Short mmCIF file of C-alpha atoms and ligand atoms in Angstrom, two decimals:
data_model
loop_
_atom_site.label_atom_id
_atom_site.label_comp_id
_atom_site.label_asym_id
_atom_site.label_seq_id
_atom_site.Cartn_x
_atom_site.Cartn_y
_atom_site.Cartn_z
CA MET A 25 0.00 0.00 0.00
CA ASP A 26 1.24 3.49 -0.76
CA SER A 27 2.09 5.48 2.28
CA ILE A 28 -0.05 8.53 2.65
CA PRO A 29 2.21 11.57 2.48
CA ASN A 30 1.33 14.45 4.74
CA ARG A 31 -1.59 12.63 6.24
CA SER A 32 -2.96 15.43 8.32
CA ILE A 33 -2.62 14.77 11.99
CA PRO A 34 -5.61 15.76 14.09
CA LYS A 35 -4.99 17.45 17.40
CA LEU A 36 -5.38 14.86 20.13
CA HIS A 37 -7.29 17.16 22.46
CA GLU A 38 -9.67 18.19 19.67
CA ALA A 39 -10.46 14.57 18.98
CA PHE A 40 -11.78 14.37 22.54
CA GLN A 41 -13.27 17.81 22.91
CA ALA A 42 -16.76 16.42 23.36
CA SER A 43 -15.54 14.13 26.13
CA PHE A 44 -12.72 15.45 28.32
CA ASP A 45 -9.53 17.49 28.33
CA ILE A 46 -6.32 15.77 27.29
CA GLY A 47 -3.33 16.72 29.39
CA ALA A 48 0.38 16.02 29.64
CA ALA A 49 2.89 16.20 32.46
CA VAL A 50 5.67 18.53 31.36
CA ASN A 51 8.91 19.99 32.69
CA PRO A 52 11.11 22.95 31.73
CA ARG A 53 13.06 20.76 29.28
CA THR A 54 10.11 19.10 27.57
CA ILE A 55 8.31 22.39 26.98
CA ILE A 56 11.31 23.30 24.85
CA GLN A 57 12.26 19.94 23.30
CA ALA A 58 8.66 18.90 22.68
CA GLY A 59 7.07 22.35 22.86
CA GLU A 60 5.44 22.16 19.46
CA LEU A 61 3.97 18.73 20.10
CA ILE A 62 2.69 19.74 23.53
CA ALA A 63 1.17 22.98 22.25
CA LYS A 64 -0.61 21.15 19.44
CA HIS A 65 -1.97 18.03 21.09
CA TYR A 66 -2.64 18.72 24.76
CA ASN A 67 -4.96 21.33 26.22
CA SER A 68 -4.03 20.84 29.86
CA LEU A 69 -0.65 20.69 31.61
CA THR A 70 0.69 19.35 34.89
CA ALA A 71 4.18 20.14 36.20
CA GLU A 72 5.95 16.80 36.48
CA ASN A 73 8.01 17.77 39.55
CA GLU A 74 8.26 21.53 39.72
CA MET A 75 5.29 22.20 42.01
CA LYS A 76 6.12 19.51 44.53
CA PHE A 77 7.02 20.68 48.02
CA VAL A 78 10.73 19.97 47.74
CA SER A 79 10.96 21.85 44.45
CA LEU A 80 9.10 24.96 45.62
CA HIS A 81 10.06 25.23 49.26
CA PRO A 82 13.55 23.90 50.04
CA ALA A 83 13.93 25.86 53.29
CA GLU A 84 11.45 27.55 55.59
CA ASP A 85 12.13 31.05 54.31
CA THR A 86 13.01 30.10 50.75
CA TYR A 87 10.61 29.58 47.89
CA THR A 88 11.97 28.66 44.46
CA PHE A 89 9.37 29.35 41.82
CA GLU A 90 11.54 29.78 38.71
CA GLU A 91 10.99 26.34 37.18
CA ALA A 92 7.28 26.19 38.00
CA ASP A 93 6.88 29.71 36.62
CA LYS A 94 8.38 28.63 33.28
CA ILE A 95 5.70 25.99 32.92
CA VAL A 96 2.94 28.39 33.92
CA ALA A 97 4.25 30.93 31.40
CA PHE A 98 4.15 28.27 28.66
CA ALA A 99 0.58 27.36 29.63
CA ARG A 100 -0.44 31.02 29.46
CA GLU A 101 1.28 31.62 26.15
CA HIS A 102 -0.51 28.66 24.58
CA GLY A 103 -3.83 29.02 26.39
CA LYS A 104 -3.59 25.71 28.24
CA LYS A 105 -5.40 24.78 31.42
CA MET A 106 -3.24 23.73 34.36
CA ARG A 107 -3.58 21.19 37.17
CA GLY A 108 -1.51 21.73 40.30
CA HIS A 109 0.52 18.77 41.59
CA THR A 110 0.89 18.29 44.55
CA LEU A 111 0.44 19.84 48.02
CA VAL A 112 0.74 16.99 50.54
CA TRP A 113 2.79 13.86 49.81
CA HIS A 114 5.15 11.54 51.71
CA ASN A 115 7.76 11.82 48.94
CA GLN A 116 9.66 14.79 47.52
CA THR A 117 8.87 16.80 50.62
CA SER A 118 11.60 18.76 52.38
CA ASP A 119 12.83 17.37 55.73
CA TRP A 120 12.83 20.78 57.41
CA LEU A 121 9.02 20.79 57.32
CA PHE A 122 8.81 18.05 59.91
CA GLN A 123 11.71 19.15 62.13
CA GLU A 124 12.78 21.77 64.63
CA ALA A 125 16.19 23.35 64.06
CA ASP A 126 17.74 20.79 66.43
CA GLY A 127 16.22 17.88 64.52
CA ARG A 128 13.41 17.04 66.97
CA PRO A 129 10.03 16.49 65.36
CA VAL A 130 7.77 19.54 65.27
CA SER A 131 4.44 19.65 67.06
CA ARG A 132 1.24 19.11 65.15
CA ASP A 133 0.34 22.79 65.47
CA LYS A 134 3.65 23.87 64.03
CA LEU A 135 3.32 21.41 61.16
CA TYR A 136 -0.13 22.82 60.40
CA ASP A 137 1.15 26.41 60.58
CA ARG A 138 3.88 25.56 58.11
CA LEU A 139 1.45 23.73 55.87
CA LYS A 140 -0.90 26.71 55.90
CA SER A 141 1.85 29.06 54.97
CA HIS A 142 3.00 26.75 52.13
CA ILE A 143 -0.49 26.25 50.75
CA ASP A 144 -1.38 29.94 50.99
CA THR A 145 1.77 31.00 49.21
CA VAL A 146 1.67 28.42 46.43
CA VAL A 147 -2.04 28.16 45.75
CA LYS A 148 -2.57 31.93 45.78
CA ARG A 149 0.41 32.53 43.52
CA TYR A 150 -1.11 30.37 40.79
CA LYS A 151 -4.77 31.12 41.45
CA GLU A 152 -5.37 32.59 38.00
CA ASP A 153 -3.61 29.74 36.24
CA ILE A 154 -4.47 26.55 38.08
CA TYR A 155 -8.06 25.35 38.22
CA ALA A 156 -7.52 22.08 40.11
CA TRP A 157 -5.03 20.82 42.69
CA ASP A 158 -3.95 17.36 43.74
CA VAL A 159 -4.18 18.29 47.40
CA VAL A 160 -3.27 14.97 48.94
CA ASN A 161 -1.26 12.35 47.06
CA GLU A 162 -0.93 8.64 47.86
CA VAL A 163 -1.81 8.38 51.56
CA ILE A 164 -3.52 4.99 51.29
CA ALA A 165 -1.56 1.85 52.22
CA ASP A 166 -1.21 -0.54 49.25
CA GLU A 167 -1.33 -3.75 51.26
CA GLY A 168 -2.86 -5.07 54.44
CA SER A 169 -5.69 -3.83 56.57
CA GLU A 170 -4.24 -0.46 57.55
CA LEU A 171 -6.02 2.38 55.79
CA LEU A 172 -3.17 4.90 55.75
CA ARG A 173 0.49 4.40 54.84
CA PRO A 174 3.04 5.30 57.49
CA SER A 175 4.47 8.79 56.96
CA LYS A 176 5.85 11.77 58.81
CA TRP A 177 2.48 13.42 58.28
CA LEU A 178 0.64 10.61 60.03
CA GLU A 179 3.26 10.26 62.76
CA ILE A 180 3.16 13.91 63.74
CA ALA A 181 -0.42 14.94 63.06
CA GLY A 182 -2.50 11.75 63.01
CA PRO A 183 -5.01 11.16 60.22
CA GLY A 184 -6.46 14.70 60.55
CA PHE A 185 -3.74 16.09 58.26
CA ILE A 186 -5.73 14.96 55.25
CA ALA A 187 -8.85 17.00 56.04
CA LYS A 188 -6.63 19.88 57.15
CA ALA A 189 -4.88 20.03 53.77
CA PHE A 190 -8.18 20.19 51.88
CA GLU A 191 -9.52 22.89 54.21
CA LEU A 192 -6.40 25.00 53.80
CA ALA A 193 -6.42 24.62 50.02
CA HIS A 194 -10.08 25.57 49.88
CA GLU A 195 -9.45 28.68 51.98
CA ALA A 196 -6.55 29.68 49.75
CA ASP A 197 -8.60 29.33 46.56
CA PRO A 198 -12.30 28.67 47.06
CA LYS A 199 -12.75 28.23 43.30
CA ALA A 200 -10.15 25.49 42.84
CA GLN A 201 -11.28 21.90 42.35
CA LEU A 202 -9.58 19.78 44.96
CA PHE A 203 -8.51 16.20 44.30
CA TYR A 204 -7.43 13.15 46.23
CA ASN A 205 -4.90 11.41 43.93
CA ASP A 206 -3.51 7.86 44.09
CA TYR A 207 -2.04 4.93 42.11
CA ASN A 208 -3.18 1.27 42.08
CA GLU A 209 -6.54 3.00 42.17
CA SER A 210 -8.21 0.20 40.19
CA ASN A 211 -6.95 -2.61 42.43
CA PRO A 212 -10.13 -3.72 44.25
CA ALA A 213 -8.66 -3.73 47.76
CA LYS A 214 -6.99 -0.36 47.39
CA ARG A 215 -9.97 1.05 45.54
CA ASP A 216 -12.18 0.21 48.50
CA LYS A 217 -9.80 1.94 50.87
CA ILE A 218 -9.61 5.06 48.72
CA TYR A 219 -13.40 5.04 48.59
CA ARG A 220 -13.61 4.71 52.40
CA LEU A 221 -11.23 7.59 52.93
CA VAL A 222 -12.91 9.95 50.51
CA LYS A 223 -16.40 9.01 51.70
CA SER A 224 -15.45 9.77 55.28
CA LEU A 225 -13.98 13.12 54.22
CA LEU A 226 -17.24 13.98 52.48
CA GLU A 227 -19.23 12.94 55.55
CA GLN A 228 -17.15 15.32 57.65
CA GLY A 229 -17.91 18.13 55.20
CA VAL A 230 -14.32 18.35 53.96
CA PRO A 231 -14.04 20.23 50.63
CA VAL A 232 -12.94 17.42 48.34
CA HIS A 233 -14.28 17.58 44.80
CA GLY A 234 -12.62 14.83 42.87
CA VAL A 235 -10.63 11.62 42.75
CA GLY A 236 -7.51 11.48 40.61
CA LEU A 237 -6.86 8.02 39.21
CA GLN A 238 -3.14 8.13 38.49
CA ALA A 239 -3.51 5.33 35.95
CA HIS A 240 0.13 4.20 35.76
CA TRP A 241 -1.02 1.09 33.91
CA ASN A 242 0.54 -1.48 31.62
CA MET A 243 -0.62 -3.51 28.63
CA TYR A 244 -1.90 -6.36 30.77
CA SER A 245 -3.16 -4.83 33.95
CA PRO A 246 -5.36 -3.60 35.47
CA GLU A 247 -8.19 -5.44 33.75
CA LEU A 248 -10.84 -3.33 32.08
CA ASP A 249 -13.47 -4.65 34.46
CA ASP A 250 -11.45 -3.46 37.45
CA ILE A 251 -11.00 -0.02 35.90
CA ARG A 252 -14.71 0.14 35.20
CA ALA A 253 -15.58 -0.89 38.76
CA ALA A 254 -13.21 1.71 40.19
CA ILE A 255 -14.67 4.49 38.04
CA GLU A 256 -18.18 3.51 39.06
CA LYS A 257 -17.33 3.29 42.73
CA TYR A 258 -15.62 6.69 42.88
CA ALA A 259 -18.33 8.27 40.74
CA SER A 260 -20.99 6.92 43.11
CA LEU A 261 -19.70 9.47 45.63
CA GLY A 262 -20.84 12.21 43.29
CA LEU A 263 -17.28 13.38 42.71
CA ARG A 264 -15.58 14.47 39.49
CA LEU A 265 -12.97 12.05 38.17
CA GLN A 266 -9.75 12.61 36.27
CA LEU A 267 -7.06 10.29 35.04
CA THR A 268 -4.07 12.24 36.25
CA GLU A 269 -0.91 10.32 35.26
CA LEU A 270 -1.81 7.90 32.49
CA ASP A 271 0.82 5.75 30.83
CA VAL A 272 0.70 2.24 29.42
CA SER A 273 3.98 0.50 30.15
CA MET A 274 4.98 -2.23 27.71
CA PHE A 275 6.12 -4.46 30.55
CA ARG A 276 4.24 -6.39 33.17
CA HIS A 277 4.84 -5.23 36.69
CA ASP A 278 7.31 -8.06 37.45
CA ASP A 279 8.90 -8.24 33.98
CA ARG A 280 12.64 -7.69 34.33
CA ARG A 281 13.74 -7.95 30.71
CA THR A 282 16.16 -5.25 29.63
CA ASP A 283 17.22 -6.46 26.20
CA LEU A 284 15.05 -4.33 23.92
CA ALA A 285 16.27 -1.23 22.12
CA SER A 286 12.88 -0.75 20.51
CA PRO A 287 9.47 -2.33 20.93
CA THR A 288 8.61 -5.40 18.87
CA ALA A 289 5.77 -5.24 16.33
CA GLU A 290 3.78 -7.48 18.64
CA MET A 291 4.23 -5.13 21.57
CA LEU A 292 3.16 -2.16 19.50
CA GLU A 293 0.06 -4.00 18.32
CA LEU A 294 -0.85 -5.00 21.88
CA GLN A 295 -0.43 -1.43 23.02
CA GLU A 296 -2.66 -0.22 20.23
CA GLN A 297 -5.39 -2.63 21.26
CA ARG A 298 -5.00 -1.67 24.87
CA TYR A 299 -5.16 2.07 24.23
CA GLU A 300 -8.19 1.67 22.00
CA ALA A 301 -10.04 -0.37 24.61
CA LEU A 302 -9.08 2.06 27.37
CA PHE A 303 -10.32 5.12 25.54
CA LYS A 304 -13.55 3.38 24.58
CA LEU A 305 -14.13 2.67 28.24
CA LEU A 306 -13.20 6.20 29.31
CA GLU A 307 -15.60 7.66 26.81
CA GLU A 308 -18.41 5.58 28.23
CA TYR A 309 -17.84 7.44 31.47
CA ARG A 310 -17.26 10.87 30.01
CA SER A 311 -20.09 12.35 32.06
CA HIS A 312 -17.94 11.68 35.14
CA ILE A 313 -14.44 12.20 33.72
CA ASP A 314 -13.23 15.76 33.07
CA ALA A 315 -9.64 15.18 32.01
CA VAL A 316 -7.22 12.47 30.97
CA THR A 317 -3.63 13.54 31.60
CA PHE A 318 -0.69 11.51 30.28
CA TRP A 319 2.44 11.34 32.42
CA GLY A 320 4.62 12.69 29.65
CA ALA A 321 4.20 13.95 26.09
CA ALA A 322 6.16 11.48 23.90
CA ASP A 323 8.26 8.32 24.26
CA ASP A 324 11.64 10.10 24.08
CA TYR A 325 11.18 11.23 27.65
CA THR A 326 9.22 9.20 30.21
CA TRP A 327 9.88 8.47 33.88
CA LEU A 328 9.58 4.78 32.93
CA ASN A 329 12.94 4.89 31.14
CA ASP A 330 15.22 3.42 33.80
CA PHE A 331 12.35 2.68 36.19
CA PRO A 332 11.96 0.18 37.71
CA MET A 333 14.78 -1.41 35.63
CA ARG A 334 17.97 0.61 35.20
CA GLY A 335 18.96 0.86 31.55
CA ARG A 336 15.58 -0.22 30.24
CA LYS A 337 13.72 1.93 27.75
CA ASN A 338 9.92 1.99 27.74
CA TRP A 339 7.41 3.37 25.22
CA PRO A 340 4.25 4.12 27.17
CA LEU A 341 2.75 7.12 25.36
CA LEU A 342 0.91 7.94 22.11
CA PHE A 343 3.82 9.68 20.35
CA ASP A 344 7.13 8.04 19.50
CA GLU A 345 10.69 9.15 20.23
CA LYS A 346 10.62 11.43 17.17
CA HIS A 347 7.31 12.94 18.30
CA GLU A 348 5.43 11.19 15.50
CA PRO A 349 2.01 9.71 16.25
CA LYS A 350 2.18 5.97 16.98
CA GLY A 351 -0.35 3.41 15.86
CA SER A 352 -1.88 3.84 19.31
CA PHE A 353 -2.51 7.50 18.56
CA TRP A 354 -4.44 6.64 15.40
CA ARG A 355 -6.41 3.95 17.19
CA VAL A 356 -7.59 6.36 19.87
CA VAL A 357 -8.41 9.24 17.55
CA GLN A 358 -10.21 6.99 15.05
CA ARG A 359 -12.08 4.94 17.63
CA SER A 360 -15.63 4.31 16.70
C1 GLA B 8 3.68 9.46 41.45
C2 GLA B 8 3.58 10.96 41.62
C3 GLA B 8 4.06 11.67 40.40
C4 GLA B 8 5.35 11.08 39.87
C5 GLA B 8 5.16 9.61 39.64
C6 GLA B 8 6.41 8.97 39.11
O1 GLA B 8 2.69 8.95 40.67
O2 GLA B 8 2.27 11.40 41.90
O3 GLA B 8 4.28 13.02 40.75
O4 GLA B 8 6.39 11.30 40.78
O5 GLA B 8 4.86 9.02 40.88
O6 GLA B 8 7.09 9.76 38.22
#
């Protein structure tokens, strides 16, 4: 068959404009290296790392906004929406927050004062630019019967830190949509715990408006039925849903192979089928889902290169290493 020269490439976000926004996680390098691709195909942006606590607030009296500001400026220039990521997390959070100058743990009140000052400063700075925040990230324990994972937050403040963070974020920007965000969100046991947490927040009148399904998935798991059940369960709380960090790894969770310099034809075909099925499912639930954000823009740069296997490349997104649309791209834009 003749190849079709200059086949015109639809904008990904326009292909879904009747359903939900299409976002990408970006950083100050990718907005330059993949700036054209990002500007064309995505209508919503998330800072990959630059708005995390450790990036913005390395010492009590020091805020470092330069990198985050570059991303916000790019979003403004190109008229993109922005999600904020993330206010409270057990990772990438500066040690000073939890400690007195002599290294002793701070009191709960002091931790809350510091959190308030962080949230006020950050959320108000980007009030005009950011319409939704991941307020609390990943507090649920993956395994076992415990609801919450151990963390400095839990140790010092007890479980009340979660409600506190939402209240502070709501005070700082009453218009912002506030999300609870987590991974393994479609695993039935963890799903039920996330549901329990968010339901109890709602029952206490805490301002939580949405659940972020991180959606770090692969070609084999989670099963579509589990994704469907998770969407339905979270939506039953009357909350808005977003996929916040979607990627489709080519490797099973426990696959340790590191021998591939490029994906096989079979892997590409499987990924195409998977992406097509996923987007069909997501569209069924478009009345609940407001945005689908990929954790990256194209396969040349993804956090899954080197993770969890050092030296292993991965190809989890819809655009290839040269920023060309993959078969998966065509399957999702031409879905019927
Ligand atoms: C989690 C976080 C993201 C990012 C990914 C891995 O999902 O929410 O900010 O760090 O891990 O890159």
